[in-house]
mmCIF file of C-alpha atoms in Angstrom:
data_model
loop_
_atom_site.group_PDB
_atom_site.id
_atom_site.type_symbol
_atom_site.label_atom_id
_atom_site.label_comp_id
_atom_site.label_asym_id
_atom_site.label_seq_id
_atom_site.Cartn_x
_atom_site.Cartn_y
_atom_site.Cartn_z
ATOM 1 C CA MET Y 245 0.000 0.000 0.000
ATOM 2 C CA GLY Y 246 2.816 2.396 0.835
ATOM 3 C CA PHE Y 247 4.417 1.727 -2.555
ATOM 4 C CA PHE Y 248 1.135 2.548 -4.270
ATOM 5 C CA PHE Y 249 0.885 5.948 -2.623
ATOM 6 C CA LYS Y 250 4.474 6.742 -3.586
ATOM 7 C CA MET Y 251 3.783 5.778 -7.194
ATOM 8 C CA LYS Y 252 0.361 7.427 -7.400
ATOM 9 C CA PRO Y 253 1.501 10.791 -8.853
ATOM 10 C CA LEU Y 254 3.423 8.925 -11.551
ATOM 11 C CA LEU Y 255 0.426 6.732 -12.359
ATOM 12 C CA LEU Y 256 -1.802 9.804 -12.595
ATOM 13 C CA ALA Y 257 0.619 11.452 -14.997
ATOM 14 C CA ILE Y 258 0.861 8.351 -17.170
ATOM 15 C CA LEU Y 259 -2.908 7.915 -17.277
ATOM 16 C CA ALA Y 260 -3.447 11.591 -18.044
ATOM 17 C CA GLY Y 261 -0.994 11.306 -20.916
ATOM 18 C CA ILE Y 262 -2.797 8.295 -22.335
ATOM 19 C CA VAL Y 263 -6.125 10.128 -22.231
ATOM 20 C CA LEU Y 264 -4.704 13.330 -23.692
ATOM 21 C CA TYR Y 265 -2.751 11.872 -26.569
ATOM 22 C CA THR Y 266 -4.595 8.670 -27.512
ATOM 23 C CA GLY Y 267 -8.006 8.711 -25.890
ATOM 24 C CA ALA Y 268 -7.396 4.981 -25.417
ATOM 25 C CA VAL Y 269 -8.879 4.728 -21.941
ATOM 26 C CA SER Y 270 -12.096 6.656 -22.572
ATOM 27 C CA GLU Y 271 -13.897 3.376 -21.902
ATOM 28 C CA TYR Y 272 -11.565 2.244 -19.123
ATOM 29 C CA PRO Y 273 -13.654 0.345 -16.539
ATOM 30 C CA TRP Y 274 -14.121 2.423 -13.407
ATOM 31 C CA THR Y 275 -14.303 1.106 -9.869
ATOM 32 C CA PHE Y 276 -14.691 2.282 -6.280
ATOM 33 C CA ASP Y 277 -11.329 0.697 -5.418
ATOM 34 C CA ASN Y 278 -8.674 3.425 -5.182
ATOM 35 C CA ASP Y 279 -5.930 0.807 -5.345
ATOM 36 C CA LEU Y 280 -6.732 0.411 -9.039
ATOM 37 C CA LEU Y 281 -6.279 2.821 -11.940
ATOM 38 C CA GLY Y 282 -10.048 3.065 -12.338
ATOM 39 C CA GLY Y 283 -10.602 4.151 -8.726
ATOM 40 C CA PRO Y 284 -12.235 7.439 -7.594
ATOM 41 C CA ASP Y 285 -8.997 9.431 -7.733
ATOM 42 C CA PHE Y 286 -8.684 8.562 -11.428
ATOM 43 C CA TRP Y 287 -12.295 8.990 -12.597
ATOM 44 C CA GLY Y 288 -11.688 12.491 -13.915
ATOM 45 C CA LEU Y 289 -8.915 11.193 -16.188
ATOM 46 C CA LEU Y 290 -10.760 8.251 -17.703
ATOM 47 C CA ASN Y 291 -13.227 10.184 -19.820
ATOM 48 C CA LYS Y 292 -13.362 13.808 -20.958
ATOM 49 C CA HIS Y 293 -16.993 13.974 -19.822
ATOM 50 C CA TRP Y 294 -15.981 13.011 -16.280
ATOM 51 C CA ARG Y 295 -13.629 15.920 -15.598
ATOM 52 C CA MET Y 296 -15.803 17.239 -12.767
ATOM 53 C CA CYS Y 297 -14.809 14.152 -10.748
ATOM 54 C CA THR Y 298 -11.360 15.747 -10.426
ATOM 55 C CA MET Y 299 -11.955 19.455 -11.000
ATOM 56 C CA GLY Y 300 -15.343 19.990 -9.379
ATOM 57 C CA GLN Y 301 -15.744 22.117 -6.246
ATOM 58 C CA MET Y 302 -19.255 20.914 -5.323
ATOM 59 C CA GLN Y 303 -18.662 17.191 -5.144
ATOM 60 C CA SER Y 304 -20.476 14.513 -3.132
ATOM 61 C CA PRO Y 305 -20.705 12.778 -0.722
ATOM 62 C CA VAL Y 306 -19.888 15.004 2.247
ATOM 63 C CA ASN Y 307 -19.756 14.768 6.003
ATOM 64 C CA ILE Y 308 -22.755 16.244 7.824
ATOM 65 C CA ASP Y 309 -21.192 18.280 10.624
ATOM 66 C CA PRO Y 310 -23.910 19.009 13.232
ATOM 67 C CA SER Y 311 -22.044 22.120 14.392
ATOM 68 C CA LYS Y 312 -22.323 23.644 10.905
ATOM 69 C CA LEU Y 313 -26.005 23.129 10.190
ATOM 70 C CA PHE Y 314 -27.968 26.220 9.169
ATOM 71 C CA TYR Y 315 -31.635 26.183 10.146
ATOM 72 C CA ASP Y 316 -33.778 27.335 7.210
ATOM 73 C CA ALA Y 317 -37.406 27.983 8.154
ATOM 74 C CA GLY Y 318 -38.302 28.099 4.458
ATOM 75 C CA LEU Y 319 -37.577 24.411 3.887
ATOM 76 C CA SER Y 320 -40.947 22.691 3.477
ATOM 77 C CA PRO Y 321 -41.634 18.958 3.859
ATOM 78 C CA ILE Y 322 -40.973 16.756 0.838
ATOM 79 C CA ALA Y 323 -43.981 15.174 -0.858
ATOM 80 C CA ILE Y 324 -43.433 11.829 -2.614
ATOM 81 C CA ASP Y 325 -46.132 9.884 -4.464
ATOM 82 C CA ASN Y 326 -47.057 6.628 -2.752
ATOM 83 C CA ASN Y 327 -47.427 4.568 -5.940
ATOM 84 C CA VAL Y 328 -46.588 0.943 -6.669
ATOM 85 C CA VAL Y 329 -44.398 0.735 -9.773
ATOM 86 C CA GLU Y 330 -42.566 -1.702 -11.991
ATOM 87 C CA ALA Y 331 -38.765 -1.542 -11.774
ATOM 88 C CA GLU Y 332 -35.665 -3.337 -13.004
ATOM 89 C CA LEU Y 333 -32.772 -4.261 -10.692
ATOM 90 C CA HIS Y 334 -29.471 -4.316 -12.570
ATOM 91 C CA ASN Y 335 -26.012 -5.390 -11.418
ATOM 92 C CA THR Y 336 -23.849 -2.895 -13.325
ATOM 93 C CA GLY Y 337 -20.637 -4.364 -11.929
ATOM 94 C CA GLN Y 338 -20.022 -1.286 -9.785
ATOM 95 C CA LEU Y 339 -23.471 -0.764 -8.240
ATOM 96 C CA PRO Y 340 -26.872 -2.397 -7.822
ATOM 97 C CA VAL Y 341 -29.231 0.023 -9.605
ATOM 98 C CA LEU Y 342 -33.017 -0.132 -9.539
ATOM 99 C CA THR Y 343 -34.480 1.740 -12.528
ATOM 100 C CA ILE Y 344 -38.112 2.827 -12.318
ATOM 101 C CA ASN Y 345 -40.235 2.329 -15.421
ATOM 102 C CA ASP Y 346 -41.225 5.994 -15.721
ATOM 103 C CA SER Y 347 -42.617 5.658 -19.231
ATOM 104 C CA LEU Y 348 -46.008 4.718 -17.769
ATOM 105 C CA ILE Y 349 -48.909 7.133 -17.375
ATOM 106 C CA LEU Y 350 -48.361 10.047 -15.004
ATOM 107 C CA SER Y 351 -50.510 8.616 -12.195
ATOM 108 C CA LYS Y 352 -48.262 5.552 -11.998
ATOM 109 C CA ASN Y 353 -45.005 7.456 -11.760
ATOM 110 C CA ILE Y 354 -43.381 8.582 -8.516
ATOM 111 C CA ASN Y 355 -43.295 12.366 -8.483
ATOM 112 C CA ILE Y 356 -41.504 14.431 -5.850
ATOM 113 C CA SER Y 357 -42.205 18.026 -4.898
ATOM 114 C CA GLY Y 358 -41.563 20.464 -2.055
ATOM 115 C CA GLY Y 359 -38.430 20.789 0.034
ATOM 116 C CA PRO Y 360 -35.231 22.223 -1.477
ATOM 117 C CA GLY Y 361 -36.346 21.174 -4.964
ATOM 118 C CA SER Y 362 -39.113 23.803 -5.019
ATOM 119 C CA PRO Y 363 -40.618 25.204 -7.164
ATOM 120 C CA TYR Y 364 -39.832 22.324 -9.518
ATOM 121 C CA LYS Y 365 -41.295 18.835 -9.677
ATOM 122 C CA TYR Y 366 -39.090 15.773 -10.006
ATOM 123 C CA ARG Y 367 -39.739 12.192 -11.088
ATOM 124 C CA LEU Y 368 -37.980 9.270 -9.446
ATOM 125 C CA HIS Y 369 -35.842 7.337 -11.925
ATOM 126 C CA LYS Y 370 -33.197 5.352 -10.016
ATOM 127 C CA VAL Y 371 -32.575 3.766 -6.620
ATOM 128 C CA ILE Y 372 -28.946 2.957 -5.785
ATOM 129 C CA ILE Y 373 -27.647 0.949 -2.812
ATOM 130 C CA HIS Y 374 -24.214 1.517 -1.240
ATOM 131 C CA PHE Y 375 -22.639 -0.845 1.302
ATOM 132 C CA GLY Y 376 -19.312 -1.928 2.771
ATOM 133 C CA ARG Y 377 -17.498 -5.197 3.435
ATOM 134 C CA THR Y 378 -19.614 -6.574 6.268
ATOM 135 C CA ILE Y 379 -17.337 -9.529 7.050
ATOM 136 C CA ASP Y 380 -14.670 -7.024 8.123
ATOM 137 C CA GLY Y 381 -17.138 -4.747 9.901
ATOM 138 C CA GLU Y 382 -16.719 -2.079 7.201
ATOM 139 C CA LYS Y 383 -19.653 0.304 6.911
ATOM 140 C CA GLY Y 384 -20.720 1.560 3.526
ATOM 141 C CA SER Y 385 -22.877 4.695 3.685
ATOM 142 C CA GLU Y 386 -21.613 7.460 1.426
ATOM 143 C CA HIS Y 387 -22.653 10.363 3.639
ATOM 144 C CA THR Y 388 -21.430 10.476 7.221
ATOM 145 C CA VAL Y 389 -22.749 12.306 10.287
ATOM 146 C CA ASP Y 390 -20.029 13.829 12.463
ATOM 147 C CA PHE Y 391 -17.692 11.471 10.555
ATOM 148 C CA VAL Y 392 -19.710 8.458 11.679
ATOM 149 C CA ARG Y 393 -20.264 6.087 8.760
ATOM 150 C CA PHE Y 394 -23.311 3.811 8.760
ATOM 151 C CA PRO Y 395 -23.792 0.248 7.471
ATOM 152 C CA ALA Y 396 -25.434 1.235 4.172
ATOM 153 C CA GLU Y 397 -27.198 4.005 2.263
ATOM 154 C CA VAL Y 398 -30.122 3.940 -0.152
ATOM 155 C CA GLN Y 399 -30.276 6.801 -2.666
ATOM 156 C CA LEU Y 400 -33.429 7.805 -4.531
ATOM 157 C CA ILE Y 401 -32.462 9.863 -7.591
ATOM 158 C CA ALA Y 402 -35.114 11.889 -9.439
ATOM 159 C CA TYR Y 403 -34.947 14.234 -12.436
ATOM 160 C CA ASN Y 404 -36.546 17.644 -13.000
ATOM 161 C CA THR Y 405 -39.608 17.124 -15.221
ATOM 162 C CA ASP Y 406 -40.441 20.836 -15.383
ATOM 163 C CA LEU Y 407 -37.198 21.681 -17.163
ATOM 164 C CA TYR Y 408 -36.047 18.461 -18.844
ATOM 165 C CA THR Y 409 -37.548 15.605 -20.839
ATOM 166 C CA ASN Y 410 -35.629 12.662 -19.353
ATOM 167 C CA PHE Y 411 -33.019 11.612 -16.810
ATOM 168 C CA THR Y 412 -30.113 11.577 -19.283
ATOM 169 C CA GLU Y 413 -30.700 15.194 -20.252
ATOM 170 C CA ALA Y 414 -31.350 16.366 -16.704
ATOM 171 C CA MET Y 415 -28.266 14.827 -15.076
ATOM 172 C CA THR Y 416 -25.901 17.229 -16.876
ATOM 173 C CA GLN Y 417 -28.024 20.370 -16.536
ATOM 174 C CA PRO Y 418 -28.579 22.958 -13.735
ATOM 175 C CA ARG Y 419 -31.194 21.947 -11.157
ATOM 176 C CA GLY Y 420 -31.422 18.685 -13.035
ATOM 177 C CA LEU Y 421 -31.515 16.128 -10.211
ATOM 178 C CA LEU Y 422 -32.863 15.671 -6.707
ATOM 179 C CA ALA Y 423 -31.315 12.851 -4.646
ATOM 180 C CA ILE Y 424 -32.773 11.600 -1.373
ATOM 181 C CA ALA Y 425 -30.284 9.707 0.799
ATOM 182 C CA VAL Y 426 -31.658 7.279 3.379
ATOM 183 C CA ILE Y 427 -29.226 5.972 5.981
ATOM 184 C CA VAL Y 428 -29.503 2.240 6.714
ATOM 185 C CA ASP Y 429 -28.706 0.958 10.195
ATOM 186 C CA ILE Y 430 -28.764 -2.488 11.822
ATOM 187 C CA ARG Y 431 -31.785 -3.883 13.675
ATOM 188 C CA ASP Y 432 -33.483 -7.247 14.129
ATOM 189 C CA VAL Y 433 -36.073 -6.666 11.358
ATOM 190 C CA THR Y 434 -35.419 -5.436 7.807
ATOM 191 C CA ASN Y 435 -37.503 -2.677 6.240
ATOM 192 C CA THR Y 436 -40.183 -4.384 4.104
ATOM 193 C CA GLU Y 437 -39.280 -2.823 0.743
ATOM 194 C CA LEU Y 438 -35.556 -3.109 1.412
ATOM 195 C CA ARG Y 439 -36.168 -6.793 2.109
ATOM 196 C CA LYS Y 440 -37.806 -7.127 -1.337
ATOM 197 C CA LEU Y 441 -34.729 -5.562 -2.922
ATOM 198 C CA THR Y 442 -32.448 -7.825 -0.893
ATOM 199 C CA VAL Y 443 -34.261 -10.954 -2.076
ATOM 200 C CA ALA Y 444 -34.202 -9.675 -5.676
ATOM 201 C CA SER Y 445 -30.450 -9.049 -5.425
ATOM 202 C CA GLN Y 446 -29.924 -12.813 -5.220
ATOM 203 C CA SER Y 447 -31.046 -12.987 -8.852
ATOM 204 C CA VAL Y 448 -28.423 -10.496 -10.043
ATOM 205 C CA THR Y 449 -25.271 -11.934 -8.502
ATOM 206 C CA TYR Y 450 -23.164 -11.444 -11.631
ATOM 207 C CA LYS Y 451 -22.358 -8.315 -13.641
ATOM 208 C CA ASP Y 452 -24.974 -7.284 -16.226
ATOM 209 C CA SER Y 453 -27.625 -9.603 -14.784
ATOM 210 C CA LYS Y 454 -31.106 -8.102 -14.330
ATOM 211 C CA THR Y 455 -34.437 -8.921 -12.740
ATOM 212 C CA ILE Y 456 -37.872 -7.286 -12.824
ATOM 213 C CA LEU Y 457 -39.840 -6.261 -9.739
ATOM 214 C CA LYS Y 458 -43.465 -6.056 -10.886
ATOM 215 C CA LYS Y 459 -44.815 -4.315 -7.802
ATOM 216 C CA PHE Y 460 -42.463 -2.155 -5.789
ATOM 217 C CA ASN Y 461 -43.415 0.627 -3.365
ATOM 218 C CA VAL Y 462 -40.424 2.979 -3.239
ATOM 219 C CA HIS Y 463 -42.261 5.144 -0.701
ATOM 220 C CA GLY Y 464 -41.760 2.278 1.752
ATOM 221 C CA LEU Y 465 -38.000 2.914 1.718
ATOM 222 C CA LEU Y 466 -38.473 6.267 3.427
ATOM 223 C CA PRO Y 467 -38.143 6.678 7.203
ATOM 224 C CA LYS Y 468 -41.053 8.126 9.142
ATOM 225 C CA THR Y 469 -39.783 11.694 9.408
ATOM 226 C CA THR Y 470 -40.177 15.019 7.615
ATOM 227 C CA ASN Y 471 -36.801 16.283 8.837
ATOM 228 C CA TYR Y 472 -33.724 16.406 6.640
ATOM 229 C CA VAL Y 473 -30.424 18.113 5.824
ATOM 230 C CA THR Y 474 -29.837 19.462 2.311
ATOM 231 C CA TYR Y 475 -26.931 20.792 0.250
ATOM 232 C CA GLU Y 476 -25.934 21.313 -3.388
ATOM 233 C CA GLY Y 477 -23.662 18.599 -4.731
ATOM 234 C CA SER Y 478 -22.957 16.033 -7.416
ATOM 235 C CA LEU Y 479 -23.486 12.479 -8.518
ATOM 236 C CA THR Y 480 -21.210 10.139 -6.564
ATOM 237 C CA PHE Y 481 -20.227 8.094 -9.610
ATOM 238 C CA PRO Y 482 -18.796 9.122 -13.010
ATOM 239 C CA GLY Y 483 -19.269 11.763 -14.430
ATOM 240 C CA CYS Y 484 -19.833 13.434 -11.036
ATOM 241 C CA TYR Y 485 -22.051 16.146 -12.563
ATOM 242 C CA GLU Y 486 -22.701 18.993 -10.107
ATOM 243 C CA THR Y 487 -26.414 19.090 -10.812
ATOM 244 C CA VAL Y 488 -27.765 17.377 -7.685
ATOM 245 C CA THR Y 489 -29.738 18.833 -4.795
ATOM 246 C CA TRP Y 490 -29.085 16.349 -2.003
ATOM 247 C CA VAL Y 491 -31.544 15.568 0.795
ATOM 248 C CA ILE Y 492 -30.282 13.420 3.694
ATOM 249 C CA MET Y 493 -33.236 12.144 5.699
ATOM 250 C CA ASN Y 494 -32.983 12.607 9.438
ATOM 251 C CA ASN Y 495 -33.879 9.062 10.499
ATOM 252 C CA PRO Y 496 -32.617 5.694 9.246
ATOM 253 C CA ILE Y 497 -34.394 2.630 7.998
ATOM 254 C CA TYR Y 498 -33.166 -0.765 9.140
ATOM 255 C CA ILE Y 499 -31.726 -4.033 7.896
ATOM 256 C CA THR Y 500 -30.608 -7.189 9.681
ATOM 257 C CA LYS Y 501 -26.968 -8.239 9.657
ATOM 258 C CA GLU Y 502 -27.932 -11.342 7.703
ATOM 259 C CA ASP Y 503 -29.712 -9.371 4.978
ATOM 260 C CA LEU Y 504 -26.866 -6.877 4.711
ATOM 261 C CA GLN Y 505 -24.491 -9.777 4.166
ATOM 262 C CA ILE Y 506 -26.582 -10.872 1.158
ATOM 263 C CA TRP Y 507 -25.677 -7.639 -0.645
ATOM 264 C CA ASN Y 508 -22.024 -8.598 -0.249
ATOM 265 C CA ASP Y 509 -22.627 -11.566 -2.557
ATOM 266 C CA LEU Y 510 -22.902 -9.276 -5.597
ATOM 267 C CA GLN Y 511 -19.955 -9.610 -7.939
ATOM 268 C CA GLN Y 512 -18.141 -7.592 -10.608
ATOM 269 C CA THR Y 513 -17.473 -10.815 -12.520
ATOM 270 C CA GLU Y 514 -19.885 -11.837 -15.297
ATOM 271 C CA PHE Y 515 -20.180 -15.507 -14.400
ATOM 272 C CA LYS Y 516 -19.160 -17.978 -11.700
ATOM 273 C CA GLN Y 517 -15.391 -18.100 -11.296
ATOM 274 C CA PRO Y 518 -12.952 -19.730 -8.852
ATOM 275 C CA ASN Y 519 -11.710 -16.279 -7.752
ATOM 276 C CA PRO Y 520 -14.646 -13.887 -8.029
ATOM 277 C CA VAL Y 521 -14.297 -10.106 -7.743
ATOM 278 C CA PHE Y 522 -16.962 -8.803 -5.393
ATOM 279 C CA MET Y 523 -18.735 -5.475 -5.679
ATOM 280 C CA PHE Y 524 -18.108 -4.310 -2.110
ATOM 281 C CA PRO Y 525 -17.212 -1.739 -0.952
ATOM 282 C CA ASN Y 526 -19.037 0.583 -3.343
ATOM 283 C CA TYR Y 527 -18.993 4.048 -1.759
ATOM 284 C CA ARG Y 528 -17.065 7.132 -2.872
ATOM 285 C CA PRO Y 529 -14.684 8.787 -0.366
ATOM 286 C CA LEU Y 530 -15.857 12.008 1.280
ATOM 287 C CA LYS Y 531 -15.385 15.311 -0.519
ATOM 288 C CA THR Y 532 -14.824 18.725 1.075
ATOM 289 C CA LEU Y 533 -17.687 21.219 1.406
ATOM 290 C CA ASN Y 534 -15.719 24.141 -0.045
ATOM 291 C CA GLY Y 535 -17.956 26.687 1.650
ATOM 292 C CA ARG Y 536 -21.300 25.104 0.765
ATOM 293 C CA LEU Y 537 -24.210 25.506 3.171
ATOM 294 C CA LEU Y 538 -25.647 22.540 5.050
ATOM 295 C CA ARG Y 539 -29.268 23.644 5.456
ATOM 296 C CA THR Y 540 -31.829 21.858 7.594
ATOM 297 C CA ASN Y 541 -35.465 22.078 8.678
ATOM 298 C CA ILE Y 542 -34.501 20.536 12.036
ATOM 299 C CA LYS Y 543 -34.978 23.188 14.701
ATOM 300 C CA VAL Y 544 -32.901 21.969 17.636
ATOM 301 C CA LYS Y 545 -33.139 23.745 20.990
ATOM 302 C CA TYR Y 546 -30.656 23.409 23.842
ATOM 303 C CA LYS Y 547 -29.580 25.015 27.077
ATOM 304 C CA ARG Y 548 -26.325 24.629 28.998
ATOM 305 C CA MET Y 549 -24.970 21.104 28.832
ATOM 306 C CA ALA Y 550 -23.270 19.313 31.705
ATOM 307 C CA ALA Y 551 -19.474 19.094 31.515
ATOM 308 C CA HIS Y 552 -19.558 15.372 30.840
ATOM 309 C CA SER Y 553 -21.992 15.662 27.924
ATOM 310 C CA CYS Y 554 -21.027 14.754 24.399
ATOM 311 C CA SER Y 555 -19.966 17.765 22.355
ATOM 312 C CA SER Y 556 -21.949 16.489 19.371
ATOM 313 C CA ASN Y 557 -25.394 17.159 20.867
ATOM 314 C CA VAL Y 558 -27.152 17.792 17.582
ATOM 315 C CA TYR Y 559 -26.090 14.360 16.354
ATOM 316 C CA LEU Y 560 -28.122 12.757 19.117
ATOM 317 C CA ASP Y 561 -31.253 14.728 18.334
ATOM 318 C CA MET Y 562 -30.918 14.239 14.602
ATOM 319 C CA GLY Y 563 -32.234 10.709 14.821
ATOM 320 C CA TYR Y 564 -29.390 8.640 13.375
ATOM 321 C CA GLN Y 565 -28.564 7.142 16.760
ATOM 322 C CA ALA Y 566 -30.174 3.703 16.792
ATOM 323 C CA ASN Y 567 -28.688 2.883 20.197
ATOM 324 C CA PRO Y 568 -28.033 6.047 22.248
ATOM 325 C CA THR Y 569 -25.642 4.248 24.604
ATOM 326 C CA ARG Y 570 -23.200 2.995 21.981
ATOM 327 C CA SER Y 571 -19.827 4.608 21.378
ATOM 328 C CA HIS Y 572 -18.993 6.378 18.155
ATOM 329 C CA HIS Y 573 -15.762 7.374 16.502
ATOM 330 C CA LYS Y 574 -15.439 11.077 15.828
ATOM 331 C CA ARG Y 575 -12.893 12.114 13.251
ATOM 332 C CA HIS Y 576 -11.393 15.577 13.690
ATOM 333 C CA ALA Y 577 -9.829 15.900 10.236
ATOM 334 C CA SER Y 578 -11.216 17.741 7.236
ATOM 335 C CA ASP Y 579 -10.439 14.857 4.916
ATOM 336 C CA GLU Y 580 -11.492 11.365 5.901
ATOM 337 C CA ASN Y 581 -8.699 9.855 3.838
ATOM 338 C CA GLU Y 582 -5.884 11.933 5.299
ATOM 339 C CA PRO Y 583 -3.208 9.435 6.371
ATOM 340 C CA ASN Y 584 -2.532 11.148 9.706
ATOM 341 C CA ALA Y 585 -6.165 11.825 10.605
ATOM 342 C CA ALA Y 586 -6.657 11.360 14.345
ATOM 343 C CA PHE Y 587 -9.511 9.553 16.000
ATOM 344 C CA SER Y 588 -10.943 9.997 19.453
ATOM 345 C CA VAL Y 589 -13.617 7.837 21.042
ATOM 346 C CA GLU Y 590 -16.335 9.540 23.039
ATOM 347 C CA LYS Y 591 -19.126 7.896 25.017
ATOM 348 C CA LEU Y 592 -22.538 9.188 23.981
ATOM 349 C CA ASP Y 593 -24.921 10.239 26.747
ATOM 350 C CA THR Y 594 -28.367 8.690 26.796
ATOM 351 C CA ARG Y 595 -31.148 10.502 24.943
ATOM 352 C CA ALA Y 596 -32.876 11.115 28.282
ATOM 353 C CA ASP Y 597 -29.857 13.076 29.565
ATOM 354 C CA ILE Y 598 -29.974 15.291 26.497
ATOM 355 C CA LEU Y 599 -33.719 15.888 26.678
ATOM 356 C CA ASN Y 600 -33.458 16.884 30.323
ATOM 357 C CA ASN Y 601 -31.120 19.721 29.350
ATOM 358 C CA MET Y 602 -33.252 21.213 26.570
ATOM 359 C CA GLU Y 603 -34.940 24.623 26.642
ATOM 360 C CA SER Y 604 -35.860 27.301 24.089
ATOM 361 C CA PHE Y 605 -32.457 28.212 22.669
ATOM 362 C CA ASP Y 606 -32.441 28.046 18.885
ATOM 363 C CA TYR Y 607 -29.508 26.260 17.311
ATOM 364 C CA LEU Y 608 -28.720 27.993 13.999
#
C-alpha cells in the first residue's frame, strides 16, 4: 500500500498522458477501489466527460457536521407519491441500480415536490444501494454524520420534469436532479421494501444480470420523518455532474446483519469463477464542502450542557442514533482519507440526559 501511494503521482501522470494523446482509456472500466487505476482518484482522467470528478468544487458525498447546520425555516416537507411501480434491478458491476419504469402514465409514476427542490417537480428514476465489506465490519454509507459512517445508504435519484424531458438530459443540466439519501442501520427486522430488494439481489449476482420487480413501493423505503439536511452537490459516480440537490433524511431505515451480508454476494465478474471479484465496498470517499451551506429544517433547541456531555449534541437529536448508549468514533480531520487523521472515542450520553437539558435556545 505504501508503494502505491508513492507511485500514485506517476500513475496519474501516465494515465493523463494516455487520455490526452490517444483517448485509449475513454472506456476504461471504473471502480470504487482506489488501489486500481479506475478508482475514484482517477475517474476524472478516464473520460473527458468526467472531468468534474477531479476538477469539481461541489462534489459529493460530504460529512454532515452538526455544528455547521444552518436552520432554514423556508424548507418545506418533501412530498413523494405513494405509488406501486414496476422496476428493473441491474447489477452494473459497480453498483446495484433499480431503474423505475417511468414511461407509464403520469398517475403511476413517482413524483416528488416540495423541500429544497421547489418550485420544480421531479420524477424518481433510479434507486442505488451503497454498502461496505460486512465480514470485516466495514460500513458503507456514502454520507457520514459527524464522521460516523453507517452500514449502508439507499439513494433515490429523481430528475426535473419541469425543465427536462428525461433523466439523461437532466443529469448534466442545472437543477437537473434531486437525490434523497436514506441511511440504513442495523436492527433485528429489515424494512419491508428493502427486504424485497435484498431478495431480488440474489437474482443479479453477476455483472450485467437483471431482474424485474413487478410491484415495488419505493415510498416504503423512506423513514417516518419530515426532517432532513440538504446541500448542493454532485453524482457520486462518473461523471460526477454537479447538478444534484441532495436531501439526507434525518432518520434511518433498518436491515438485519444477515440481509446486509446478502448484498455482499454481488460480484463484478460476469459468471461464476474460482476467484470472483466482489462489488463491495461501493462508496465514494468524502469530498470537502468548499464553503457550501448545510441547510436543515430541524430546529434543535438546547440550554447549557453538563461538563460530561457529548460535544456532538445535535447528532443525538438528529435521529441517526439507533442505540443512544453505543460509542462512536469522531474524526477531527477535514479529509477522511488523510493518512494522519486522528480519531478519538467519546461515550454518547443517553437521549434522556440530552432531553433533560433542553430549553428554548435556537440552534442555527
